[in-house]
Amino acid sequence: MPSTLTTPTTTGDDEVWLPLEDTDHTAAVSVVLKLRGETCDIDCLYCFEKRKLAPGGAQITPEQVQRLGEIFGTRPLAIELHGGEPLTVGKPAMAALLDALAAQPTVHQVHLQTNGVRLDTEWLDLFDAHYPNLHIGISMDGDEQGNSWRVGYDGQPVYPHIVRALNLLAERGRTCGIVTVVTPAVLGRAAAVIDHIAAFPAVRAVHLLPAFDTTVTRHLPTAGRRTPPSRRLQADAVHADGADWAVTPAQYATFVLDAAAQWIQAGHFRRIKLDPVVAAIRRLKGLDTAHCHFAPHKCSHVFTAYPDGRFGSCDELPWPQALLAPLAATRSEADVTAAQQANPLLAQGRELMAKCASCRYRTVCGGGCTATRWRMLKATGSDDAYCEHRARLIDGVAHLLAAPDHPDGAHCLRAHWSPAAAGPAPYLGQGEELPSRVRPLAGVLADSWDAIAYAIAPDEASISGPVPSDFGIGVLPRDRAEYAVLAARLCRVIAATDGYLPPAVTAQLTRTHVPTGRRDPVLELSLAPAHGATRSAYLAGLDQAARAFTHAARHSARGGGCACAVRPPRAPREL
């Protein structure tokens, strides 16, 4: 999905969905130009554009490009030349389009996404002559095995053509980004796939996209009397329960975290930007990101134009539901916002984000992809699996950010990220200033573990309200290595107390940071009220829970990884 150029920091509900009319004209919009609709010179089995059955043959004109500037006025435009395959417009038409884009002062960025099959020296000469700052993206699903779903109409792989295009870009001193669709062909091989992509000198960015196509249950029809081999391959791969190229959200999260670990360990981060990892890192650091899945500039700031004059929202949304108005009939941004407000699909998308209001991951997650959540909700009645994988990604990236040299901890299922708590500073050190209930546990952590411990909640005398606050203890690691050791050890402590806590008390291990400018990472072990627990039952169970954790901490060995591999949590957490 395309992204906007700027994403101002927002608060409250604006963190997940910011309407176009609520942003001033310094905030950019992204416009995807489907230069020839679905027309493409290859026939990737998973192609989502062809599933729309969008009309091909015609092509976007310079006049339609000019209309975009008239509609959005002084607002910056980020343009993506897309398809199908954009190079099928031919060189003269592409030159005219690039000239029209170069003539518009509000066009700040132009990106061309191509399969690379037609890319040659003449095309690169044309780009240099008509739009020298053109950003080029190549679609490549990792190594040769990973690209097995990318074939021509003859059913033959196009991977050799992609390699040739990447080598040509390097010879010309050009750089590019890579879009990699995560399918079962790359699962379990993240390190090898990232290393393979990084071996091409031209690559400067990699965007990992999930093939969440378990809802695809019909193969594409064939227009002519002869069925091409590619469509026969697709028919064999599509079943009543989904497509063979589909992955689950959990599989995608695991792949991304493994890819991120290799990206760090191999030093690829020095040259290559890896998304969605970089977007998550920036949000965890409190910084803005242009990645629309992590930012509030979602479908209200992303548009798509087709050759037949249709103008609508993001191309990942279902069409024709995403249609806003004919481009020729759209005169101003006010027309656009009026069409958005009247569009039922966008209203449903914004309603999806209401779920995010109470989620602690909201400030980093940004709500994710509206289109994907909508598809999952329509197909299964719930988008919980999507939300769970987003939380899983953030948990893992938070670990890699705190302990990049110890990647195994990114897969811990008990340590969950949370924003730093507002309010007074925690109790530091140990002794009389610590609440009595956590003093024994603090002693074990300080003496046996040699850790810096602090209380994360006052004692019960100062807790008010029908539902008491979490109660527990935190540790401030001295360095990245100690962070990894403490995280794994605390996970094992929680696993050891499974079955020994009273019903009103549940254990939570939180990755967060000290609420200071340095944002030092800390780990907090909370004894929280179980769902539905009363104040009296929770307070009555705290002594037993504290003793259980003190005992488990005292007998916990220093070495070893977290307990999740051998003893995963019994139930998924509430987000």
XYZ file of C-alpha atoms in Angstrom:
575
model
C 0.000 0.000 0.000
C 1.358 3.479 -0.739
C 2.238 5.892 2.025
C 2.014 9.612 2.541
C 5.041 11.872 2.721
C 4.345 13.391 6.117
C 2.484 12.123 9.140
C 2.102 14.659 11.953
C 2.049 13.394 15.511
C -1.516 13.103 16.761
C -3.253 12.122 19.961
C -6.423 10.317 20.962
C -8.579 8.837 18.218
C -6.511 10.672 15.614
C -3.742 8.132 16.241
C -5.526 5.560 14.080
C -7.709 7.474 11.589
C -7.373 11.103 10.568
C -9.957 12.376 8.056
C -8.676 14.331 5.094
C -10.631 17.416 6.111
C -8.859 17.409 9.489
C -5.393 17.882 7.975
C -4.020 21.072 6.519
C -2.479 21.317 3.081
C 1.045 20.559 4.289
C 0.049 16.896 4.764
C 0.491 14.896 1.573
C -1.855 12.471 -0.088
C -0.819 9.393 -2.032
C -2.315 8.692 -5.434
C -1.907 5.308 -7.108
C -2.152 5.608 -10.885
C -3.228 2.280 -12.389
C -1.669 3.199 -15.696
C -3.362 0.381 -17.625
C -5.734 -1.051 -15.059
C -5.140 -4.768 -14.592
C -3.152 -5.166 -17.840
C 0.111 -6.973 -17.148
C 2.689 -8.914 -19.126
C 2.946 -11.656 -16.478
C 0.285 -13.559 -14.528
C 1.273 -13.892 -10.864
C -1.043 -16.424 -9.293
C -1.810 -14.269 -6.255
C -2.358 -10.956 -8.106
C -5.024 -8.989 -6.217
C -5.500 -6.420 -8.992
C -6.723 -9.020 -11.481
C -9.194 -10.334 -8.935
C -10.974 -6.979 -9.229
C -11.585 -7.643 -12.932
C -10.694 -4.010 -13.594
C -10.847 -2.964 -17.248
C -7.535 -3.051 -19.052
C -6.443 -1.786 -22.419
C -6.942 1.954 -21.850
C -4.324 4.014 -20.055
C -3.975 7.025 -17.768
C -3.460 10.248 -19.725
C -1.410 13.395 -18.960
C -4.708 15.270 -18.729
C -5.851 13.009 -15.885
C -2.532 13.616 -14.136
C -3.055 17.363 -14.465
C -6.535 17.028 -12.976
C -5.015 15.676 -9.730
C -3.141 18.923 -9.179
C -6.321 20.905 -9.792
C -8.250 18.826 -7.266
C -5.766 18.914 -4.388
C -4.427 22.430 -4.888
C -1.282 23.116 -2.859
C -1.352 19.793 -1.005
C 1.785 17.684 -1.725
C 1.220 14.622 -3.897
C 3.043 11.304 -3.662
C 2.416 9.469 -6.934
C 2.771 5.740 -7.498
C 2.815 4.411 -11.069
C 1.268 0.992 -10.752
C -0.730 -1.671 -12.520
C -0.941 -4.340 -13.688
C 2.434 -3.520 -15.143
C 3.027 0.224 -15.699
C 5.696 -0.294 -18.355
C 3.063 -1.772 -20.688
C 2.014 1.799 -21.553
C 5.069 1.993 -23.801
C 7.913 4.489 -23.850
C 6.252 7.467 -25.625
C 3.237 7.398 -23.304
C 5.443 7.007 -20.218
C 7.581 9.975 -21.303
C 4.461 12.127 -21.620
C 3.199 11.052 -18.187
C 6.542 11.758 -16.523
C 6.717 15.167 -18.185
C 3.221 15.954 -16.880
C 4.240 14.916 -13.363
C 7.493 16.894 -13.524
C 5.540 19.999 -14.544
C 3.378 19.905 -11.413
C 5.051 21.691 -8.480
C 2.941 19.860 -5.897
C 4.199 16.427 -6.995
C 6.969 15.783 -4.482
C 7.595 12.117 -5.130
C 7.015 9.641 -7.964
C 7.442 5.903 -7.464
C 7.293 3.279 -10.207
C 6.417 -0.273 -9.133
C 7.382 -2.793 -11.826
C 7.861 -6.520 -12.198
C 11.147 -5.738 -13.962
C 10.513 -7.944 -17.000
C 10.632 -5.071 -19.526
C 13.209 -2.932 -17.760
C 16.210 -2.215 -20.001
C 18.751 0.510 -20.745
C 16.282 2.396 -22.942
C 13.787 2.590 -20.127
C 16.464 3.836 -17.714
C 17.586 6.436 -20.275
C 13.971 7.579 -20.549
C 13.655 7.905 -16.771
C 16.880 9.905 -16.595
C 15.652 12.254 -19.317
C 12.095 12.832 -18.119
C 12.108 12.281 -14.329
C 15.648 11.757 -12.956
C 14.457 11.402 -9.344
C 12.040 8.591 -10.127
C 11.980 5.978 -7.348
C 11.940 2.440 -8.704
C 10.395 -0.524 -6.934
C 10.869 -4.124 -8.076
C 8.464 -6.898 -7.120
C 10.562 -9.874 -5.989
C 9.529 -12.447 -3.405
C 12.995 -13.227 -2.116
C 15.018 -15.993 -3.735
C 14.111 -18.266 -6.655
C 11.989 -20.558 -4.499
C 10.159 -17.630 -2.965
C 9.237 -16.348 -6.427
C 7.504 -19.561 -7.441
C 4.090 -17.840 -7.542
C 5.375 -15.172 -9.942
C 5.017 -16.644 -13.436
C 4.274 -15.636 -16.999
C 1.118 -16.638 -18.849
C 3.120 -19.638 -20.059
C 3.466 -20.774 -16.439
C 7.231 -20.251 -16.468
C 8.997 -18.360 -13.649
C 9.967 -14.723 -14.190
C 12.682 -14.772 -11.508
C 15.561 -14.684 -14.064
C 14.111 -11.468 -15.521
C 13.989 -9.905 -12.041
C 17.640 -10.766 -11.428
C 18.597 -9.247 -14.753
C 16.724 -6.026 -13.899
C 18.390 -5.718 -10.494
C 21.842 -6.249 -11.996
C 21.106 -3.639 -14.663
C 20.110 -1.105 -12.001
C 23.389 -1.722 -10.182
C 25.380 -1.296 -13.388
C 23.700 2.058 -13.941
C 24.345 3.194 -10.387
C 20.636 3.231 -9.589
C 18.980 2.014 -6.421
C 15.564 0.488 -5.834
C 13.167 -0.879 -3.280
C 11.901 -4.455 -3.184
C 8.346 -5.548 -2.468
C 8.335 -9.114 -1.163
C 5.063 -10.987 -0.731
C 5.349 -13.439 2.156
C 3.927 -16.797 1.069
C 4.551 -20.375 2.281
C 7.449 -20.485 -0.208
C 9.549 -18.348 2.160
C 8.272 -19.465 5.565
C 10.983 -20.826 7.826
C 13.699 -19.329 5.614
C 13.645 -15.664 6.601
C 17.404 -15.354 7.130
C 18.245 -16.885 3.747
C 15.626 -14.761 1.983
C 16.842 -11.487 3.495
C 20.465 -12.369 2.784
C 19.566 -13.173 -0.819
C 17.811 -9.846 -1.364
C 20.607 -7.927 0.350
C 23.166 -9.508 -1.996
C 21.894 -7.263 -4.817
C 23.829 -3.958 -4.564
C 20.955 -1.880 -5.964
C 18.568 -2.727 -3.122
C 18.029 -0.005 -0.514
C 14.650 -0.971 0.924
C 12.565 -4.102 1.417
C 8.860 -4.090 2.188
C 7.439 -7.398 3.422
C 3.775 -7.790 2.484
C 1.593 -10.664 3.738
C -0.440 -12.922 1.445
C -3.470 -12.979 3.747
C -5.511 -14.771 1.103
C -7.267 -17.485 3.081
C -10.485 -15.796 1.918
C -9.650 -16.380 -1.779
C -11.725 -19.417 -2.755
C -12.242 -18.923 -6.506
C -9.703 -18.855 -9.278
C -9.862 -16.254 -12.042
C -11.969 -16.941 -15.119
C -10.374 -17.023 -18.550
C -11.625 -14.465 -21.053
C -10.716 -16.396 -24.214
C -11.356 -19.939 -25.343
C -7.814 -21.013 -24.494
C -6.844 -21.268 -20.831
C -3.219 -20.192 -20.341
C -0.980 -22.459 -18.239
C -0.778 -19.808 -15.501
C -4.546 -19.952 -14.942
C -4.436 -23.735 -14.748
C -1.750 -23.427 -12.072
C -3.908 -20.953 -10.197
C -6.965 -23.206 -10.428
C -4.944 -26.044 -8.885
C -3.846 -23.746 -6.035
C -7.252 -22.366 -5.004
C -9.550 -24.407 -2.773
C -12.712 -23.936 -0.762
C -10.667 -23.190 2.357
C -8.318 -20.690 0.699
C -5.346 -20.399 -1.615
C -2.126 -22.391 -1.348
C -0.092 -19.179 -1.422
C -1.841 -17.780 1.679
C -0.231 -17.350 5.083
C -1.834 -16.727 8.450
C -1.215 -13.549 10.446
C 0.763 -15.554 13.005
C 3.012 -17.028 10.287
C 3.626 -13.593 8.827
C 4.559 -12.142 12.230
C 7.053 -14.943 12.841
C 8.628 -14.442 9.415
C 8.976 -10.673 9.876
C 10.607 -11.063 13.291
C 13.043 -13.666 11.955
C 13.814 -11.401 8.998
C 14.372 -8.479 11.359
C 16.770 -10.512 13.468
C 18.867 -11.409 10.422
C 18.659 -7.833 9.129
C 20.255 -6.751 12.400
C 22.722 -9.612 12.890
C 24.082 -9.452 9.324
C 24.361 -5.658 9.384
C 21.942 -5.194 6.476
C 20.312 -2.339 8.413
C 23.293 -0.159 7.524
C 22.208 -0.108 3.863
C 18.646 -1.411 3.647
C 15.423 -0.178 5.219
C 13.187 -3.089 6.236
C 9.462 -2.527 6.647
C 7.259 -2.986 8.562
C 10.139 -3.274 11.062
C 11.482 0.267 10.647
C 7.973 1.697 10.934
C 7.447 -0.156 14.225
C 10.845 0.951 15.535
C 10.078 4.584 14.764
C 6.731 4.424 16.522
C 8.275 2.661 19.525
C 10.739 5.542 19.727
C 7.935 8.072 19.609
C 8.774 9.179 16.064
C 6.532 9.684 13.030
C 6.375 7.242 10.151
C 5.115 7.478 6.581
C 3.911 3.851 6.645
C 0.133 4.168 6.504
C -0.426 0.909 8.433
C 1.244 2.563 11.435
C -0.048 6.099 10.930
C -3.428 7.876 10.978
C -3.240 8.943 7.317
C -4.992 5.842 6.055
C -7.666 5.391 3.424
C -8.759 9.023 3.700
C -5.327 10.108 2.411
C -4.758 7.367 -0.186
C -6.411 7.418 -3.610
C -6.465 5.353 -6.780
C -7.152 6.449 -10.357
C -8.010 4.023 -13.167
C -7.728 4.594 -16.925
C -11.502 4.547 -17.382
C -11.824 7.629 -15.181
C -12.756 5.946 -11.904
C -11.346 7.714 -8.855
C -11.507 6.136 -5.427
C -9.795 5.284 -2.205
C -6.883 2.900 -1.553
C -6.374 0.181 -4.172
C -6.295 -2.535 -1.497
C -9.929 -1.862 -0.633
C -12.552 -3.813 -2.605
C -13.801 -2.201 -5.785
C -16.271 -0.873 -6.835
C -17.136 -0.229 -3.160
C -14.054 1.995 -2.830
C -15.165 4.218 -5.722
C -15.614 7.871 -4.776
C -16.500 9.626 -8.040
C -15.470 9.944 -11.673
C -12.200 11.823 -11.909
C -13.639 14.136 -14.567
C -16.479 15.169 -12.241
C -14.213 15.857 -9.265
C -13.321 19.548 -9.161
C -11.831 20.170 -5.723
C -10.777 18.607 -2.459
C -14.178 19.514 -1.069
C -15.720 17.164 -3.647
C -13.363 14.434 -2.471
C -14.157 14.838 1.219
C -17.898 14.924 0.484
C -17.586 11.647 -1.442
C -15.552 10.126 1.383
C -18.161 11.081 3.970
C -20.880 9.479 1.838
C -18.952 6.259 1.164
C -20.275 3.338 3.289
C -17.038 1.348 2.970
C -14.934 4.149 4.448
C -17.475 4.596 7.227
C -17.163 0.889 8.035
C -13.367 1.195 7.983
C -13.418 4.027 10.442
C -15.837 2.084 12.649
C -13.317 -0.772 12.731
C -10.861 1.606 14.374
C -13.200 2.150 17.327
C -11.873 -1.129 18.668
C -8.434 0.480 18.914
C -9.509 3.114 21.447
C -8.941 0.830 24.447
C -5.899 -1.005 23.043
C -2.559 -0.250 24.651
C -0.782 -0.926 21.345
C -2.647 1.905 19.620
C 0.104 4.525 19.763
C 2.546 2.209 17.959
C 0.221 0.041 15.865
C -1.842 2.880 14.449
C -4.691 0.488 13.679
C -2.988 -1.430 10.862
C -4.452 -1.881 7.382
C -8.144 -1.067 7.127
C -8.592 -3.155 3.972
C -7.099 -6.297 5.488
C -9.094 -5.962 8.698
C -12.270 -5.424 6.689
C -11.674 -8.566 4.599
C -10.993 -10.701 7.665
C -14.030 -9.356 9.470
C -16.268 -10.021 6.483
C -14.928 -13.548 5.966
C -14.717 -14.774 9.556
C -16.734 -12.336 11.636
C -13.651 -11.176 13.551
C -10.400 -9.322 12.979
C -8.894 -10.571 16.256
C -6.231 -12.660 14.479
C -5.081 -9.573 12.613
C -4.890 -7.503 15.798
C -3.075 -10.313 17.593
C -0.368 -10.494 14.918
C 0.114 -6.713 15.061
C 0.639 -6.935 18.809
C 2.995 -9.853 18.276
C 5.077 -7.822 15.823
C 5.318 -4.888 18.219
C 6.252 -7.129 21.157
C 9.046 -8.741 19.140
C 10.396 -5.531 17.648
C 10.398 -3.962 21.123
C 12.693 -6.776 22.255
C 14.991 -6.390 19.242
C 15.182 -2.670 19.895
C 16.200 -3.275 23.511
C 18.457 -6.324 22.932
C 19.373 -6.558 19.227
C 22.205 -8.997 19.870
C 19.830 -11.515 21.462
C 17.103 -12.162 18.858
C 15.577 -15.302 20.380
C 13.713 -13.199 22.943
C 11.675 -11.597 20.144
C 9.546 -14.740 20.066
C 8.636 -14.692 23.758
C 4.856 -14.987 24.107
C 4.696 -13.694 27.684
C 6.539 -10.370 27.376
C 4.209 -7.730 25.931
C 4.950 -4.129 25.070
C 3.124 -1.330 26.844
C 3.562 2.454 26.817
C 5.317 3.929 29.819
C 2.900 4.604 32.642
C 2.201 8.228 33.409
C 2.303 9.504 36.958
C 4.871 9.546 39.757
C 8.245 7.837 39.459
C 8.414 4.241 40.731
C 10.010 3.265 44.010
C 13.682 2.604 43.324
C 16.086 0.437 45.277
C 15.071 -1.838 48.143
C 14.510 -1.428 51.832
C 11.940 0.401 53.922
C 10.803 2.605 51.028
C 9.457 -0.433 49.121
C 5.909 -1.669 49.773
C 6.109 -4.580 52.172
C 4.531 -7.112 49.831
C 7.193 -6.791 47.135
C 10.143 -6.432 49.512
C 11.015 -10.181 49.561
C 10.818 -10.396 45.780
C 12.927 -7.251 45.451
C 15.479 -8.800 47.758
C 15.746 -11.917 45.599
C 16.104 -9.852 42.427
C 18.743 -7.606 43.981
C 20.741 -10.239 45.883
C 20.396 -13.448 43.833
C 19.853 -11.879 40.415
C 22.008 -8.758 40.992
C 19.255 -6.695 39.338
C 18.111 -3.119 39.939
C 14.521 -3.511 41.181
C 11.706 -1.027 41.709
C 8.055 -1.173 42.720
C 5.521 -0.373 40.020
C 2.481 0.320 42.222
C 1.791 1.582 45.753
C 0.634 -0.771 48.485
C -3.037 -1.600 48.914
C -3.656 1.120 51.535
C -3.475 3.800 48.858
C -5.314 1.864 46.127
C -8.799 3.241 45.558
C -11.750 2.297 43.396
C -13.633 -0.932 42.777
C -10.870 -2.325 40.514
C -7.411 -2.012 42.068
C -4.265 -1.055 40.197
C -1.682 -3.589 39.072
C 0.830 -4.439 41.759
C 4.334 -5.784 41.217
C 7.963 -5.043 40.584
C 10.189 -3.968 37.729
C 13.848 -4.240 36.802
C 16.103 -1.708 35.107
C 18.675 -3.589 32.985
C 22.181 -2.150 32.899
C 22.811 -3.102 29.274
C 21.359 -5.008 26.312
C 22.773 -8.355 27.388
C 21.284 -8.075 30.857
C 17.939 -7.088 29.327
C 17.836 -10.324 27.332
C 18.814 -12.432 30.351
C 16.254 -10.790 32.620
C 13.454 -11.037 30.055
C 14.030 -14.760 29.583
C 14.354 -15.379 33.308
C 11.163 -13.486 34.150
C 9.332 -15.489 31.487
C 10.482 -18.682 33.179
C 9.342 -17.351 36.557
C 5.838 -16.715 35.204
C 5.760 -20.192 33.663
C 6.838 -21.711 36.988
C 3.948 -20.031 38.830
C 1.332 -21.277 36.379
C -1.291 -23.035 38.454
C -0.083 -21.567 41.745
C -1.719 -18.141 41.489
C -5.131 -17.471 43.040
C -7.967 -17.081 40.511
C -8.260 -13.319 41.122
C -4.609 -12.617 40.223
C -2.899 -12.947 36.855
C 0.739 -12.372 35.927
C 1.901 -9.993 33.201
C 5.412 -9.355 31.904
C 5.664 -5.948 30.248
C 8.282 -4.417 27.966
C 8.222 -0.673 28.465
C 10.570 2.213 29.148
C 11.343 4.734 31.837
C 9.204 7.818 31.084
C 12.195 10.053 30.508
C 13.853 11.581 27.481
C 16.290 8.634 27.257
C 13.496 6.043 27.078
C 15.630 3.407 28.833
C 14.014 -0.045 28.376
C 12.694 -1.750 31.506
C 10.821 -4.966 32.308
C 7.897 -5.060 34.704
C 6.345 -8.085 36.375
C 2.795 -7.198 37.370
C 0.345 -9.067 39.555
C -2.779 -7.773 37.890
C -6.455 -8.366 38.661
C -7.867 -11.223 36.606
C -10.794 -10.430 34.342
C -13.866 -9.856 36.505
C -11.947 -9.946 39.793
C -13.285 -7.856 42.657
C -11.132 -5.546 44.725
C -11.406 -7.685 47.829
C -10.600 -10.944 46.027
C -7.609 -9.410 44.275
C -6.150 -7.915 47.455
C -6.772 -11.149 49.328
C -4.830 -13.119 46.725
C -1.823 -10.803 46.480
C 0.058 -12.408 49.381
C -0.157 -15.882 47.854
C 0.824 -14.538 44.425
C 3.764 -12.580 45.826
C 5.024 -15.660 47.710
C 4.705 -17.796 44.568
C 6.753 -15.342 42.537
C 9.363 -14.893 45.239
C 9.790 -18.663 45.470
C 10.010 -19.065 41.684
C 12.492 -16.191 41.389
C 14.694 -17.618 44.158
C 14.932 -20.981 42.375
C 15.260 -19.655 38.850
C 18.512 -20.529 37.072
C 20.364 -17.697 35.357
C 21.006 -19.389 32.026
C 18.619 -20.508 29.311
C 15.996 -18.936 27.114
C 12.432 -18.062 27.896
C 9.917 -20.799 28.668
C 7.634 -20.223 25.677
C 9.208 -22.859 23.450
C 8.553 -25.643 25.942
C 5.664 -24.187 27.912
C 3.695 -21.572 25.958
C 1.030 -19.524 27.734
C -2.208 -21.424 28.194
C -4.405 -18.718 26.646
C -3.807 -15.650 24.467
C -3.698 -12.322 26.250
C -6.349 -9.665 26.068
C -5.235 -6.709 23.948
